[in-house]
CSV table of C-alpha atoms in Angstrom, one decimal:
chain,number,residue,atom,x,y,z
A,1,MET,CA,-3.7,-31.3,-21.6
A,2,PRO,CA,-5.5,-28.4,-19.9
A,3,LYS,CA,-9.3,-28.2,-20.1
A,4,LYS,CA,-10.9,-25.9,-22.5
A,5,GLU,CA,-13.1,-23.1,-21.1
A,6,LEU,CA,-16.6,-22.3,-22.1
A,7,VAL,CA,-18.5,-19.3,-20.7
A,8,ILE,CA,-22.2,-19.0,-21.3
A,9,VAL,CA,-23.3,-15.4,-20.9
A,10,THR,CA,-27.1,-15.1,-20.3
A,11,GLY,CA,-29.4,-13.2,-18.1
A,12,MET,CA,-31.9,-10.4,-18.4
A,13,SER,CA,-32.4,-8.4,-21.6
A,14,GLY,CA,-31.0,-4.9,-21.1
A,15,ALA,CA,-28.8,-6.0,-18.2
A,16,GLY,CA,-25.5,-5.9,-20.2
A,17,LYS,CA,-25.0,-9.2,-22.0
A,18,THR,CA,-23.7,-7.6,-25.1
A,19,VAL,CA,-21.1,-5.6,-23.2
A,20,ALA,CA,-20.1,-8.7,-21.3
A,21,ILE,CA,-19.6,-10.7,-24.5
A,22,GLN,CA,-17.5,-8.0,-26.0
A,23,ALA,CA,-15.3,-7.9,-23.0
A,24,PHE,CA,-14.6,-11.6,-23.4
A,25,GLU,CA,-13.7,-11.0,-27.0
A,26,ASP,CA,-11.2,-8.3,-25.9
A,27,LEU,CA,-9.6,-10.9,-23.7
A,28,GLY,CA,-9.0,-13.3,-26.5
A,29,TYR,CA,-12.0,-15.5,-26.2
A,30,PHE,CA,-13.7,-17.0,-29.3
A,31,THR,CA,-17.1,-15.5,-29.0
A,32,VAL,CA,-20.5,-16.0,-30.6
A,33,GLN,CA,-23.6,-13.8,-30.0
A,34,ASN,CA,-27.3,-14.8,-30.1
A,35,LEU,CA,-26.6,-18.5,-30.5
A,36,PRO,CA,-29.9,-20.5,-30.3
A,37,PRO,CA,-29.7,-22.8,-27.3
A,38,ALA,CA,-30.4,-26.0,-29.4
A,39,MET,CA,-27.1,-25.1,-31.3
A,40,LEU,CA,-25.0,-25.1,-28.0
A,41,PRO,CA,-23.8,-28.8,-28.1
A,42,LYS,CA,-22.9,-28.6,-31.8
A,43,PHE,CA,-21.0,-25.3,-31.2
A,44,TRP,CA,-19.0,-26.8,-28.4
A,45,GLN,CA,-18.2,-29.9,-30.4
A,46,MET,CA,-17.0,-27.7,-33.0
A,47,ILE,CA,-14.7,-25.7,-30.6
A,48,SER,CA,-13.6,-28.9,-29.0
A,49,ASP,CA,-12.2,-30.1,-32.3
A,50,GLU,CA,-10.3,-26.9,-32.9
A,51,GLU,CA,-6.8,-27.0,-31.4
A,52,ASN,CA,-6.2,-23.3,-31.6
A,53,ILE,CA,-9.3,-22.3,-29.5
A,54,GLN,CA,-8.8,-22.8,-25.8
A,55,ARG,CA,-11.4,-20.3,-24.4
A,56,ALA,CA,-14.9,-19.6,-25.8
A,57,ALA,CA,-17.8,-17.4,-24.7
A,58,VAL,CA,-21.4,-17.6,-26.1
A,59,MET,CA,-24.1,-15.1,-25.5
A,60,ILE,CA,-27.6,-16.6,-25.3
A,61,ASP,CA,-30.0,-13.9,-26.2
A,62,LEU,CA,-33.6,-15.0,-25.6
A,63,ARG,CA,-35.6,-13.4,-28.5
A,64,SER,CA,-38.5,-15.8,-28.4
A,65,GLN,CA,-40.3,-17.4,-25.6
A,66,SER,CA,-39.8,-20.9,-27.2
A,67,PHE,CA,-36.0,-20.6,-26.5
A,68,PHE,CA,-36.4,-20.6,-22.7
A,69,ALA,CA,-37.1,-24.4,-22.3
A,70,ASP,CA,-34.3,-25.3,-24.8
A,71,LEU,CA,-31.8,-23.2,-22.8
A,72,ASP,CA,-32.6,-24.9,-19.5
A,73,ASP,CA,-32.3,-28.3,-21.1
A,74,GLU,CA,-29.2,-27.7,-23.1
A,75,ILE,CA,-27.2,-26.2,-20.2
A,76,ARG,CA,-28.3,-28.9,-17.9
A,77,ILE,CA,-27.1,-31.6,-20.3
A,78,MET,CA,-23.8,-29.8,-20.8
A,79,SER,CA,-23.3,-29.4,-17.0
A,80,ASP,CA,-23.8,-33.0,-16.3
A,81,SER,CA,-21.4,-34.4,-18.9
A,82,ASN,CA,-17.8,-34.0,-20.1
A,83,HIS,CA,-16.4,-32.4,-17.1
A,84,ASP,CA,-13.0,-33.9,-17.9
A,85,LYS,CA,-13.0,-32.1,-21.3
A,86,TYR,CA,-14.0,-28.6,-20.4
A,87,ASP,CA,-14.7,-26.1,-17.7
A,88,LEU,CA,-18.2,-24.8,-18.1
A,89,LYS,CA,-19.1,-21.5,-16.5
A,90,ILE,CA,-22.5,-19.7,-16.5
A,91,MET,CA,-22.6,-16.0,-16.1
A,92,TYR,CA,-25.9,-14.5,-15.4
A,93,ILE,CA,-26.1,-10.7,-16.0
A,94,ASP,CA,-28.9,-9.2,-13.9
A,95,ALA,CA,-30.5,-5.8,-12.8
A,96,THR,CA,-33.5,-4.8,-10.9
A,97,ASP,CA,-36.9,-4.4,-12.6
A,98,GLU,CA,-36.7,-0.6,-12.0
A,99,GLU,CA,-33.3,-0.2,-13.5
A,100,LEU,CA,-34.2,-2.2,-16.6
A,101,VAL,CA,-37.4,-0.2,-17.1
A,102,ALA,CA,-35.2,3.0,-16.9
A,103,ARG,CA,-32.9,1.7,-19.5
A,104,TYR,CA,-35.5,0.8,-21.9
A,105,LYS,CA,-37.0,4.2,-21.4
A,106,GLU,CA,-33.7,5.9,-22.1
A,107,THR,CA,-33.0,3.9,-25.3
A,108,ARG,CA,-36.7,4.0,-26.4
A,109,ARG,CA,-36.5,0.3,-27.3
A,110,SER,CA,-39.0,-2.4,-26.6
A,111,HIS,CA,-38.3,-5.5,-24.4
A,112,PRO,CA,-38.4,-8.6,-26.6
A,113,LEU,CA,-41.2,-10.2,-24.7
A,114,SER,CA,-43.3,-7.1,-23.9
A,115,GLY,CA,-45.6,-7.5,-26.9
A,116,ASP,CA,-48.5,-5.2,-26.4
A,117,ARG,CA,-48.4,-5.3,-22.6
A,118,GLY,CA,-45.6,-3.0,-21.8
A,119,THR,CA,-41.9,-3.1,-20.8
A,120,LEU,CA,-42.4,-4.2,-17.2
A,121,TYR,CA,-44.6,-7.2,-18.2
A,122,GLY,CA,-41.8,-8.3,-20.6
A,123,ILE,CA,-39.2,-7.9,-17.8
A,124,GLN,CA,-41.2,-9.8,-15.3
A,125,THR,CA,-42.1,-12.6,-17.8
A,126,GLU,CA,-38.4,-13.1,-18.7
A,127,ARG,CA,-37.3,-13.0,-15.1
A,128,GLN,CA,-39.8,-15.7,-14.1
A,129,GLN,CA,-38.8,-18.0,-17.1
A,130,LEU,CA,-35.1,-17.5,-16.3
A,131,THR,CA,-35.3,-18.7,-12.8
A,132,GLU,CA,-33.8,-22.0,-13.3
A,133,ILE,CA,-31.0,-20.6,-15.4
A,134,HIS,CA,-30.4,-18.0,-12.6
A,135,ASP,CA,-30.1,-20.8,-10.0
A,136,MET,CA,-27.6,-22.8,-12.2
A,137,ALA,CA,-25.4,-19.8,-12.8
A,138,SER,CA,-21.7,-19.9,-11.6
A,139,GLU,CA,-21.7,-16.2,-11.1
A,140,VAL,CA,-24.5,-13.6,-11.0
A,141,ILE,CA,-23.4,-10.0,-11.8
A,142,HIS,CA,-25.7,-7.2,-10.8
A,143,THR,CA,-25.2,-4.2,-13.1
A,144,ASP,CA,-27.5,-1.5,-11.5
A,145,ASP,CA,-24.5,0.5,-10.5
A,146,PHE,CA,-22.3,-0.5,-13.4
A,147,ALA,CA,-21.6,1.7,-16.5
A,148,PRO,CA,-20.8,-0.5,-19.6
A,149,ARG,CA,-17.0,0.4,-19.0
A,150,GLN,CA,-17.2,-0.9,-15.4
A,151,LEU,CA,-18.7,-4.2,-16.4
A,152,ARG,CA,-15.9,-4.6,-19.0
A,153,ASN,CA,-13.4,-3.9,-16.3
A,154,TYR,CA,-15.0,-6.4,-13.9
A,155,ILE,CA,-14.8,-9.1,-16.4
A,156,GLN,CA,-11.3,-8.5,-17.3
A,157,GLU,CA,-10.4,-8.5,-13.6
A,158,HIS,CA,-12.2,-11.8,-12.9
A,159,PHE,CA,-11.8,-13.8,-16.2
A,160,GLY,CA,-8.4,-12.4,-17.6
A,161,SER,CA,-5.4,-14.6,-17.3
A,162,ASP,CA,-2.2,-13.4,-15.8
A,163,ALA,CA,-1.0,-12.9,-19.3
A,164,ASP,CA,-4.0,-10.9,-20.2
A,165,ARG,CA,-3.6,-8.7,-17.2
A,166,ALA,CA,0.1,-8.2,-17.7
A,167,GLY,CA,-0.5,-7.0,-21.3
A,168,THR,CA,-3.5,-4.8,-20.7
A,169,PHE,CA,-2.8,-2.7,-17.6
A,170,SER,CA,-4.6,0.6,-18.3
A,171,VAL,CA,-5.4,3.7,-16.4
A,172,GLN,CA,-9.1,4.9,-16.4
A,173,VAL,CA,-9.3,8.7,-15.6
A,174,MET,CA,-12.7,9.9,-15.0
A,175,SER,CA,-14.7,12.9,-13.8
A,176,PHE,CA,-18.0,12.6,-11.8
A,177,GLY,CA,-20.4,14.6,-9.8
A,178,PHE,CA,-20.9,13.7,-6.1
A,179,LYS,CA,-24.5,14.7,-6.4
A,180,TYR,CA,-25.1,11.7,-8.7
A,181,GLY,CA,-23.2,9.2,-6.6
A,182,VAL,CA,-19.6,8.0,-6.1
A,183,PRO,CA,-18.4,5.7,-8.9
A,184,VAL,CA,-18.4,2.1,-7.5
A,185,ASP,CA,-15.3,1.0,-9.4
A,186,ALA,CA,-13.1,3.8,-8.5
A,187,ASP,CA,-9.7,2.9,-6.9
A,188,LEU,CA,-8.7,6.6,-6.1
A,189,ILE,CA,-11.2,9.3,-5.5
A,190,ILE,CA,-10.0,12.9,-5.5
A,191,ASP,CA,-12.4,15.6,-4.3
A,192,VAL,CA,-11.8,19.0,-5.9
A,193,ARG,CA,-15.0,20.7,-4.6
A,194,PHE,CA,-12.8,23.0,-2.4
A,195,LEU,CA,-11.7,24.9,-5.6
A,196,LYS,CA,-13.5,28.1,-6.7
A,197,ASN,CA,-16.6,27.2,-8.8
A,198,PRO,CA,-17.1,28.2,-12.5
A,199,TYR,CA,-20.8,27.8,-11.9
A,200,TYR,CA,-21.0,31.1,-10.4
A,201,ILE,CA,-19.7,32.8,-13.5
A,202,THR,CA,-22.8,33.2,-15.8
A,203,ALA,CA,-20.8,32.9,-18.9
A,204,LEU,CA,-19.3,29.6,-17.8
A,205,ARG,CA,-22.3,28.0,-16.3
A,206,GLU,CA,-23.3,25.9,-19.4
A,207,GLN,CA,-19.8,25.2,-20.5
A,208,THR,CA,-17.7,22.3,-19.3
A,209,GLY,CA,-14.1,21.8,-18.2
A,210,LEU,CA,-13.1,20.9,-21.7
A,211,ASP,CA,-14.1,24.4,-23.0
A,212,LYS,CA,-11.2,26.8,-23.0
A,213,ALA,CA,-12.9,29.5,-20.9
A,214,VAL,CA,-13.6,27.0,-18.1
A,215,TRP,CA,-10.2,25.4,-18.4
A,216,ASP,CA,-8.4,28.8,-18.0
A,217,TYR,CA,-10.6,29.7,-15.0
A,218,VAL,CA,-9.9,26.5,-13.3
A,219,TRP,CA,-6.1,26.7,-13.7
A,220,SER,CA,-5.9,30.3,-12.9
A,221,SER,CA,-6.1,29.3,-9.3
A,222,GLU,CA,-2.8,28.8,-7.5
A,223,ASP,CA,-4.6,26.2,-5.2
A,224,ALA,CA,-5.7,24.2,-8.3
A,225,GLU,CA,-2.1,24.2,-9.8
A,226,GLU,CA,-0.6,23.1,-6.4
A,227,PHE,CA,-3.1,20.4,-5.7
A,228,TYR,CA,-2.8,19.1,-9.2
A,229,GLU,CA,1.0,18.8,-9.0
A,230,ARG,CA,0.8,17.0,-5.7
A,231,GLN,CA,-1.8,14.6,-6.8
A,232,SER,CA,-0.2,13.9,-10.2
A,233,SER,CA,3.1,13.3,-8.6
A,234,LEU,CA,1.6,10.7,-6.2
A,235,ILE,CA,-0.3,9.0,-9.0
A,236,LYS,CA,2.8,8.8,-11.2
A,237,TRP,CA,4.6,7.1,-8.4
A,238,LEU,CA,1.7,4.7,-7.7
A,239,LEU,CA,1.1,3.4,-11.1
A,240,PRO,CA,4.2,1.1,-11.4
A,241,LYS,CA,3.3,-0.2,-8.0
A,242,TYR,CA,-0.2,-1.2,-9.0
A,243,LYS,CA,1.0,-2.8,-12.2
A,244,ALA,CA,3.6,-4.8,-10.4
A,245,GLU,CA,0.9,-6.0,-8.0
A,246,GLY,CA,-0.9,-7.5,-10.9
A,247,LYS,CA,-3.7,-5.0,-11.2
A,248,SER,CA,-5.1,-4.7,-14.8
A,249,THR,CA,-6.9,-1.4,-14.4
A,250,LEU,CA,-6.6,1.5,-12.1
A,251,THR,CA,-9.5,3.9,-12.0
A,252,ILE,CA,-8.8,7.4,-10.8
A,253,ALA,CA,-11.9,9.5,-10.3
A,254,PHE,CA,-12.0,13.3,-9.8
A,255,GLY,CA,-15.2,14.6,-8.3
A,256,CYS,CA,-16.9,17.9,-8.0
A,257,THR,CA,-20.5,18.5,-7.1
A,258,GLY,CA,-22.0,18.2,-10.5
A,259,GLY,CA,-19.2,16.7,-12.6
A,260,GLN,CA,-19.2,19.4,-15.3
A,261,HIS,CA,-16.4,21.8,-14.6
A,262,ARG,CA,-13.6,21.4,-12.1
A,263,SER,CA,-13.4,17.5,-12.1
A,264,VAL,CA,-13.5,17.6,-15.9
A,265,ALA,CA,-10.6,19.8,-16.1
A,266,PHE,CA,-8.6,17.8,-13.7
A,267,ALA,CA,-9.4,14.4,-15.3
A,268,HIS,CA,-8.7,15.7,-18.7
A,269,ARG,CA,-5.2,17.2,-17.7
A,270,LEU,CA,-4.1,14.1,-15.9
A,271,SER,CA,-5.2,12.0,-19.0
A,272,GLN,CA,-3.0,14.1,-21.2
A,273,ASP,CA,0.0,13.9,-18.8
A,274,LEU,CA,-0.2,10.1,-18.4
A,275,ALA,CA,-0.8,9.3,-22.1
A,276,ALA,CA,2.8,9.3,-23.0
A,277,ASP,CA,3.8,6.5,-20.8
A,278,TRP,CA,0.5,4.4,-20.1
A,279,LYS,CA,-2.6,3.2,-21.8
A,280,VAL,CA,-5.1,5.8,-20.7
A,281,ASN,CA,-8.9,6.0,-21.1
A,282,GLU,CA,-10.6,9.3,-20.3
A,283,TYR,CA,-14.2,9.2,-19.3
A,284,HIS,CA,-16.5,12.1,-18.1
A,285,ARG,CA,-19.5,10.3,-16.5
A,286,ASP,CA,-21.8,13.2,-15.7
A,287,ILE,CA,-20.6,15.9,-18.2
A,288,GLU,CA,-23.9,15.8,-20.1
A,289,ARG,CA,-26.3,15.8,-17.2
A,290,ARG,CA,-28.5,18.9,-16.9
A,291,LYS,CA,-29.0,20.5,-13.6
A,292,GLU,CA,-32.4,19.5,-12.3
A,293,SER,CA,-32.1,21.2,-8.9
A,294,SER,CA,-30.6,24.2,-7.2
A,295,ASN,CA,-27.3,22.2,-6.4
A,296,ARG,CA,-24.5,23.8,-8.1
A,297,SER,CA,-21.3,22.2,-9.6
């Protein structure tokens, strides 16, 4: 009888644990969020007795300091026993202090351990108390450069079974701005910065590639049309090859300087063209960013 699998998702608050546990749920894992560490052995006993559950994932969300010691102890006990019954993995989701501070500022939420001493204090306190768990982890995932979608894709790639991957092949088509960095998870990057730039048309400057006026401007170029036809033809030829190779997700990224006009129009058109034959997710990473320098998209 095959071993059952238990994944414990833990790590720094704000680093992406909720996204991770949702990704496991999408893969068919039985999942529980915010389980008190003291309940971990009882939870696993319940799962062990359930024949229909072979894979489970639990997120340990440390909302009070009293949970830290319990988590260390309970994971250590489970790690030292019953290896013949289940495969235990500990996934630690991490990010730098600077990135976590920025995320808390963006969401305007308080770190659960900050009290009246500020976000950075809460982060540093949590990191110190999670040292043992970090060292026990089977895998540490750093999410500084991960958007939520990228973290989900990573988990699907590394924890999905062959059956999961065969049934969930999808195409991620995205736009981005080179000025904000190249997407770390892109399989194919297509640079459209050579095309004429809507930014220089005052009436189009604040619009995006999803707006009709910008759309018409971009596709009025013969170069844009020819380049799109060449690229889309290649991509349509490649997709079955990637799927046959066992890849679960192919990320195609169109880039211009700011990610607002040209790349958006290209990504949207390709998404529409592929949607009839493939599961397609369209994502415009930098479309809402405001220009903070003299760099032009």
